[in-house]
mmCIF file of C-alpha atoms in Angstrom:
data_model
loop_
_atom_site.group_PDB
_atom_site.id
_atom_site.type_symbol
_atom_site.label_atom_id
_atom_site.label_comp_id
_atom_site.label_asym_id
_atom_site.label_seq_id
_atom_site.Cartn_x
_atom_site.Cartn_y
_atom_site.Cartn_z
ATOM 1 C CA UNK A 68 0.000 0.000 0.000
ATOM 2 C CA UNK A 69 1.127 3.533 -0.772
ATOM 3 C CA UNK A 70 2.270 5.355 2.359
ATOM 4 C CA UNK A 71 -0.286 8.118 2.716
ATOM 5 C CA UNK A 72 -1.445 9.363 6.079
ATOM 6 C CA UNK A 73 -4.186 11.894 6.580
ATOM 7 C CA UNK A 74 -4.767 13.728 9.835
ATOM 8 C CA UNK A 75 -7.006 14.160 11.626
ATOM 9 C CA UNK A 76 -9.339 11.327 10.599
ATOM 10 C CA UNK A 77 -12.349 13.091 12.060
ATOM 11 C CA UNK A 78 -12.962 16.706 12.981
ATOM 12 C CA UNK A 79 -15.923 18.735 14.131
ATOM 13 C CA UNK A 80 -15.580 22.494 13.965
ATOM 14 C CA UNK A 81 -17.754 25.558 14.151
ATOM 15 C CA UNK A 82 -18.699 27.851 11.306
ATOM 16 C CA UNK A 83 -16.164 30.603 10.807
ATOM 17 C CA UNK A 84 -13.176 28.841 12.314
ATOM 18 C CA UNK A 85 -10.035 27.997 10.328
ATOM 19 C CA UNK A 86 -9.232 24.334 9.789
ATOM 20 C CA UNK A 87 -6.108 22.660 8.421
ATOM 21 C CA UNK A 88 -5.999 19.102 7.160
ATOM 22 C CA UNK A 89 -2.700 17.351 6.648
ATOM 23 C CA UNK A 90 -1.577 14.785 4.123
ATOM 24 C CA UNK A 91 1.761 13.061 4.557
ATOM 25 C CA UNK A 92 3.335 10.662 2.041
ATOM 26 C CA UNK A 93 6.379 8.448 2.299
ATOM 27 C CA UNK A 94 6.576 7.649 -1.450
ATOM 28 C CA UNK A 95 8.440 10.765 -2.588
ATOM 29 C CA UNK A 96 5.870 11.272 -5.360
ATOM 30 C CA UNK A 97 5.783 14.609 -7.110
ATOM 31 C CA UNK A 98 2.037 14.968 -7.554
ATOM 32 C CA UNK A 99 -0.402 15.370 -4.678
ATOM 33 C CA UNK A 100 -4.124 16.131 -4.766
ATOM 34 C CA UNK A 101 -6.967 17.087 -2.461
ATOM 35 C CA UNK A 102 -10.456 15.838 -3.337
ATOM 36 C CA UNK A 103 -13.747 16.123 -1.531
ATOM 37 C CA UNK A 104 -16.397 13.403 -1.651
ATOM 38 C CA UNK A 105 -20.057 14.239 -1.370
ATOM 39 C CA UNK A 106 -23.136 12.112 -2.059
ATOM 40 C CA UNK A 107 -24.223 12.465 -5.661
ATOM 41 C CA UNK A 108 -21.044 14.258 -6.696
ATOM 42 C CA UNK A 109 -18.387 11.591 -6.705
ATOM 43 C CA UNK A 110 -14.974 13.067 -6.048
ATOM 44 C CA UNK A 111 -14.211 16.650 -6.976
ATOM 45 C CA UNK A 112 -10.730 18.124 -7.162
ATOM 46 C CA UNK A 113 -10.040 21.030 -4.810
ATOM 47 C CA UNK A 114 -6.343 21.759 -5.354
ATOM 48 C CA UNK A 115 -3.303 19.879 -6.518
ATOM 49 C CA UNK A 116 0.456 20.188 -6.349
ATOM 50 C CA UNK A 117 3.096 19.288 -8.895
ATOM 51 C CA UNK A 118 6.090 20.013 -6.696
ATOM 52 C CA UNK A 119 7.301 21.870 -3.642
ATOM 53 C CA UNK A 120 5.643 25.289 -3.594
ATOM 54 C CA UNK A 121 3.946 24.517 -6.930
ATOM 55 C CA UNK A 122 0.174 24.299 -6.596
ATOM 56 C CA UNK A 123 -2.871 24.969 -8.722
ATOM 57 C CA UNK A 124 -6.633 25.129 -8.374
ATOM 58 C CA UNK A 125 -9.084 22.375 -9.102
ATOM 59 C CA UNK A 126 -12.766 22.626 -9.920
ATOM 60 C CA UNK A 127 -14.011 23.481 -6.404
ATOM 61 C CA UNK A 128 -11.212 25.607 -4.945
ATOM 62 C CA UNK A 129 -13.231 28.536 -3.543
ATOM 63 C CA UNK A 130 -12.825 28.792 0.235
ATOM 64 C CA UNK A 131 -9.747 26.545 0.284
ATOM 65 C CA UNK A 132 -6.015 27.142 0.167
ATOM 66 C CA UNK A 133 -3.095 24.746 0.110
ATOM 67 C CA UNK A 134 0.580 24.720 0.857
ATOM 68 C CA UNK A 135 3.426 22.366 0.102
ATOM 69 C CA UNK A 136 6.698 23.297 1.743
ATOM 70 C CA UNK A 137 8.124 19.757 1.621
ATOM 71 C CA UNK A 138 7.700 16.928 -0.870
ATOM 72 C CA UNK A 139 6.048 14.726 1.723
ATOM 73 C CA UNK A 140 3.453 17.147 3.136
ATOM 74 C CA UNK A 141 0.442 18.773 1.486
ATOM 75 C CA UNK A 142 -1.793 20.908 3.681
ATOM 76 C CA UNK A 143 -5.379 21.934 2.960
ATOM 77 C CA UNK A 144 -6.727 24.953 4.821
ATOM 78 C CA UNK A 145 -10.285 26.133 5.131
ATOM 79 C CA UNK A 146 -9.799 29.792 5.971
ATOM 80 C CA UNK A 147 -13.258 30.220 7.497
ATOM 81 C CA UNK A 148 -15.231 26.989 7.559
ATOM 82 C CA UNK A 149 -18.825 26.930 6.322
ATOM 83 C CA UNK A 150 -21.487 24.240 6.576
ATOM 84 C CA UNK A 151 -21.179 23.613 2.821
ATOM 85 C CA UNK A 152 -17.641 22.387 3.476
ATOM 86 C CA UNK A 153 -18.914 19.486 5.566
ATOM 87 C CA UNK A 154 -17.549 16.563 3.569
ATOM 88 C CA UNK A 155 -15.071 13.747 3.442
ATOM 89 C CA UNK A 156 -11.691 14.939 2.223
ATOM 90 C CA UNK A 157 -9.260 12.642 0.458
ATOM 91 C CA UNK A 158 -5.632 13.192 -0.302
ATOM 92 C CA UNK A 159 -4.144 11.327 -3.256
ATOM 93 C CA UNK A 160 -0.722 10.955 -4.799
ATOM 94 C CA UNK A 161 0.458 9.953 -8.228
ATOM 95 C CA UNK A 162 3.713 8.532 -9.419
ATOM 96 C CA UNK A 163 3.058 9.888 -12.882
ATOM 97 C CA UNK A 164 5.311 12.465 -14.412
ATOM 98 C CA UNK A 165 2.231 14.149 -15.850
ATOM 99 C CA UNK A 166 1.477 11.302 -18.239
ATOM 100 C CA UNK A 167 -1.928 10.585 -16.794
ATOM 101 C CA UNK A 168 -1.737 6.809 -17.147
ATOM 102 C CA UNK A 169 -0.709 6.194 -13.565
ATOM 103 C CA UNK A 170 -3.459 5.647 -11.028
ATOM 104 C CA UNK A 171 -4.030 7.702 -7.941
ATOM 105 C CA UNK A 172 -3.277 6.284 -4.501
ATOM 106 C CA UNK A 173 -5.581 7.563 -1.795
ATOM 107 C CA UNK A 174 -5.387 8.155 1.905
ATOM 108 C CA UNK A 175 -8.187 6.964 4.164
ATOM 109 C CA UNK A 176 -9.871 10.335 4.301
ATOM 110 C CA UNK A 177 -10.781 12.999 6.837
ATOM 111 C CA UNK A 178 -14.423 13.383 7.798
ATOM 112 C CA UNK A 179 -15.041 17.056 8.507
ATOM 113 C CA UNK A 180 -18.247 18.350 10.047
ATOM 114 C CA UNK A 181 -18.890 22.079 10.236
ATOM 115 C CA UNK A 182 -21.640 22.979 12.704
ATOM 116 C CA UNK B 256 -14.149 19.545 -20.418
ATOM 117 C CA UNK B 257 -13.837 15.951 -19.321
ATOM 118 C CA UNK B 258 -16.754 14.137 -17.761
ATOM 119 C CA UNK B 259 -17.684 10.634 -16.627
ATOM 120 C CA UNK B 260 -21.211 9.277 -16.403
ATOM 121 C CA UNK B 261 -21.851 6.205 -14.370
ATOM 122 C CA UNK B 262 -24.829 3.949 -14.028
ATOM 123 C CA UNK B 263 -26.929 5.121 -11.136
ATOM 124 C CA UNK B 264 -27.244 2.912 -8.137
ATOM 125 C CA UNK B 265 -27.643 1.425 -5.764
ATOM 126 C CA UNK B 266 -27.312 -2.026 -7.290
ATOM 127 C CA UNK B 267 -28.357 -5.073 -5.285
ATOM 128 C CA UNK B 268 -27.481 -8.574 -6.487
ATOM 129 C CA UNK B 269 -27.538 -12.072 -5.134
ATOM 130 C CA UNK B 270 -24.280 -13.933 -4.681
ATOM 131 C CA UNK B 271 -22.970 -15.505 -7.924
ATOM 132 C CA UNK B 272 -25.002 -13.127 -10.095
ATOM 133 C CA UNK B 273 -23.498 -11.348 -13.114
ATOM 134 C CA UNK B 274 -22.509 -7.729 -12.597
ATOM 135 C CA UNK B 275 -22.404 -4.874 -15.075
ATOM 136 C CA UNK B 276 -21.849 -1.257 -14.102
ATOM 137 C CA UNK B 277 -22.015 1.085 -17.058
ATOM 138 C CA UNK B 278 -19.579 3.944 -17.552
ATOM 139 C CA UNK B 279 -19.343 6.380 -20.428
ATOM 140 C CA UNK B 280 -17.026 9.316 -20.798
ATOM 141 C CA UNK B 281 -16.398 12.546 -22.640
ATOM 142 C CA UNK B 282 -12.830 13.667 -23.101
ATOM 143 C CA UNK B 283 -10.467 15.295 -25.520
ATOM 144 C CA UNK B 284 -7.508 13.350 -26.733
ATOM 145 C CA UNK B 285 -6.779 9.852 -25.507
ATOM 146 C CA UNK B 286 -7.459 9.503 -21.800
ATOM 147 C CA UNK B 287 -6.588 6.595 -19.579
ATOM 148 C CA UNK B 288 -9.561 4.942 -17.890
ATOM 149 C CA UNK B 289 -9.804 3.499 -14.397
ATOM 150 C CA UNK B 290 -12.144 1.712 -12.048
ATOM 151 C CA UNK B 291 -11.653 2.324 -8.347
ATOM 152 C CA UNK B 292 -13.345 0.568 -5.441
ATOM 153 C CA UNK B 293 -14.102 2.037 -2.037
ATOM 154 C CA UNK B 294 -14.873 -0.062 1.019
ATOM 155 C CA UNK B 295 -16.587 1.511 4.038
ATOM 156 C CA UNK B 296 -14.382 3.902 5.962
ATOM 157 C CA UNK B 297 -11.534 3.669 3.476
ATOM 158 C CA UNK B 298 -10.103 5.599 0.591
ATOM 159 C CA UNK B 299 -10.440 4.547 -3.026
ATOM 160 C CA UNK B 300 -8.244 1.734 -4.343
ATOM 161 C CA UNK B 301 -7.414 1.032 -7.929
ATOM 162 C CA UNK B 302 -9.343 -1.977 -9.232
ATOM 163 C CA UNK B 303 -8.218 -1.955 -12.862
ATOM 164 C CA UNK B 304 -7.157 0.360 -15.653
ATOM 165 C CA UNK B 305 -6.788 0.625 -19.421
ATOM 166 C CA UNK B 306 -4.606 3.151 -21.155
ATOM 167 C CA UNK B 307 -5.547 2.849 -24.810
ATOM 168 C CA UNK B 308 -8.414 1.812 -27.061
ATOM 169 C CA UNK B 309 -9.338 -1.895 -27.026
ATOM 170 C CA UNK B 310 -7.227 -2.553 -23.926
ATOM 171 C CA UNK B 311 -8.878 -4.790 -21.359
ATOM 172 C CA UNK B 312 -8.161 -4.199 -17.701
ATOM 173 C CA UNK B 313 -8.749 -7.057 -15.285
ATOM 174 C CA UNK B 314 -8.302 -7.799 -11.610
ATOM 175 C CA UNK B 315 -9.961 -10.071 -9.010
ATOM 176 C CA UNK B 316 -12.429 -11.386 -11.602
ATOM 177 C CA UNK B 317 -13.497 -7.890 -12.709
ATOM 178 C CA UNK B 318 -12.985 -6.791 -16.297
ATOM 179 C CA UNK B 319 -13.502 -3.656 -18.361
ATOM 180 C CA UNK B 320 -12.661 -2.913 -21.999
ATOM 181 C CA UNK B 321 -11.743 0.532 -23.307
ATOM 182 C CA UNK B 322 -14.195 1.151 -26.171
ATOM 183 C CA UNK B 323 -13.277 4.324 -27.979
ATOM 184 C CA UNK B 324 -16.023 3.990 -30.574
ATOM 185 C CA UNK B 325 -18.712 4.041 -27.883
ATOM 186 C CA UNK B 326 -16.673 6.055 -25.339
ATOM 187 C CA UNK B 327 -17.401 3.425 -22.735
ATOM 188 C CA UNK B 328 -15.604 1.439 -20.057
ATOM 189 C CA UNK B 329 -18.203 -0.848 -18.503
ATOM 190 C CA UNK B 330 -17.249 -2.918 -15.463
ATOM 191 C CA UNK B 331 -18.223 -6.607 -15.436
ATOM 192 C CA UNK B 332 -17.847 -9.620 -13.202
ATOM 193 C CA UNK B 333 -19.211 -13.030 -13.919
ATOM 194 C CA UNK B 334 -20.016 -14.104 -10.372
ATOM 195 C CA UNK B 335 -20.125 -11.602 -7.538
ATOM 196 C CA UNK B 336 -19.435 -12.385 -3.902
ATOM 197 C CA UNK B 337 -20.636 -10.754 -0.702
ATOM 198 C CA UNK B 338 -17.132 -9.358 -0.270
ATOM 199 C CA UNK B 339 -17.573 -7.346 -3.503
ATOM 200 C CA UNK B 340 -20.066 -5.088 -1.750
ATOM 201 C CA UNK B 341 -18.569 -1.601 -2.060
ATOM 202 C CA UNK B 342 -18.807 1.662 -3.991
ATOM 203 C CA UNK B 343 -17.320 1.587 -7.491
ATOM 204 C CA UNK B 344 -16.019 4.679 -9.276
ATOM 205 C CA UNK B 345 -15.200 5.083 -12.930
ATOM 206 C CA UNK B 346 -12.554 7.713 -13.682
ATOM 207 C CA UNK B 347 -10.469 9.120 -16.484
ATOM 208 C CA UNK B 348 -7.167 10.893 -16.610
ATOM 209 C CA UNK B 349 -5.792 12.805 -19.530
ATOM 210 C CA UNK B 350 -2.145 12.851 -20.470
ATOM 211 C CA UNK B 351 -1.906 16.633 -20.601
ATOM 212 C CA UNK B 352 -3.471 17.686 -17.311
ATOM 213 C CA UNK B 353 -0.940 16.925 -14.589
ATOM 214 C CA UNK B 354 -2.523 13.578 -13.829
ATOM 215 C CA UNK B 355 -5.764 15.126 -12.628
ATOM 216 C CA UNK B 356 -8.590 12.641 -12.678
ATOM 217 C CA UNK B 357 -12.280 13.113 -13.320
ATOM 218 C CA UNK B 358 -14.608 10.778 -11.453
ATOM 219 C CA UNK B 359 -18.109 9.504 -11.938
ATOM 220 C CA UNK B 360 -20.570 9.770 -9.072
ATOM 221 C CA UNK B 361 -20.005 6.219 -7.877
ATOM 222 C CA UNK B 362 -22.236 3.141 -7.863
ATOM 223 C CA UNK B 363 -23.022 1.344 -4.624
ATOM 224 C CA UNK B 364 -23.105 -2.422 -4.981
ATOM 225 C CA UNK B 365 -24.637 -4.670 -2.343
ATOM 226 C CA UNK B 366 -24.337 -8.425 -2.742
ATOM 227 C CA UNK B 367 -26.668 -10.564 -0.650
ATOM 228 C CA UNK B 368 -25.936 -14.165 0.319
#
């Protein structure tokens, strides 16, 4: 199994508070991704990274920011959490060098509830 | 843009029944196609993949063939088991988009003894 650890696994927070989710990999892969999973929507890409300090937006990036200061860590921050950000968040990594034919390897997810 | 449409669920089958989960896609160029499986409380795991037209991906008795003419990648298994109960996701990834994947909405499969 790919070495991907997400923390925390569960979090409950109040509307308006900042929240940071962490993804840590031991595979030294270049590409890292944050997805959210919601019923009826499958997985939607929030942000991704193609190297240290290199990040870009996905399809649902509003209200989220990311940082990658080391190859192994990719942080997702909700600047001011809202109830619409209640979701399960998955980090994924890819060994691909942008070829697209390599699969994603996923962490076990973080269940975030915003009250 | 890219999109993936999956057969709506949930799907409930008896053990040893034949399974088909339909998946069609829209994409530019020549994407790679994947099926992922998600068990309760876990992340997605790769089930199988195909990277070019007419390729057949297979794993654990599951199969899917990349059909460019019909833009489809249907998942099949000849005889399902209770342990196959999970959520199945079809996905595509283009070769010019930094490995970003587009996912279908997922199909929940329940297999009853």
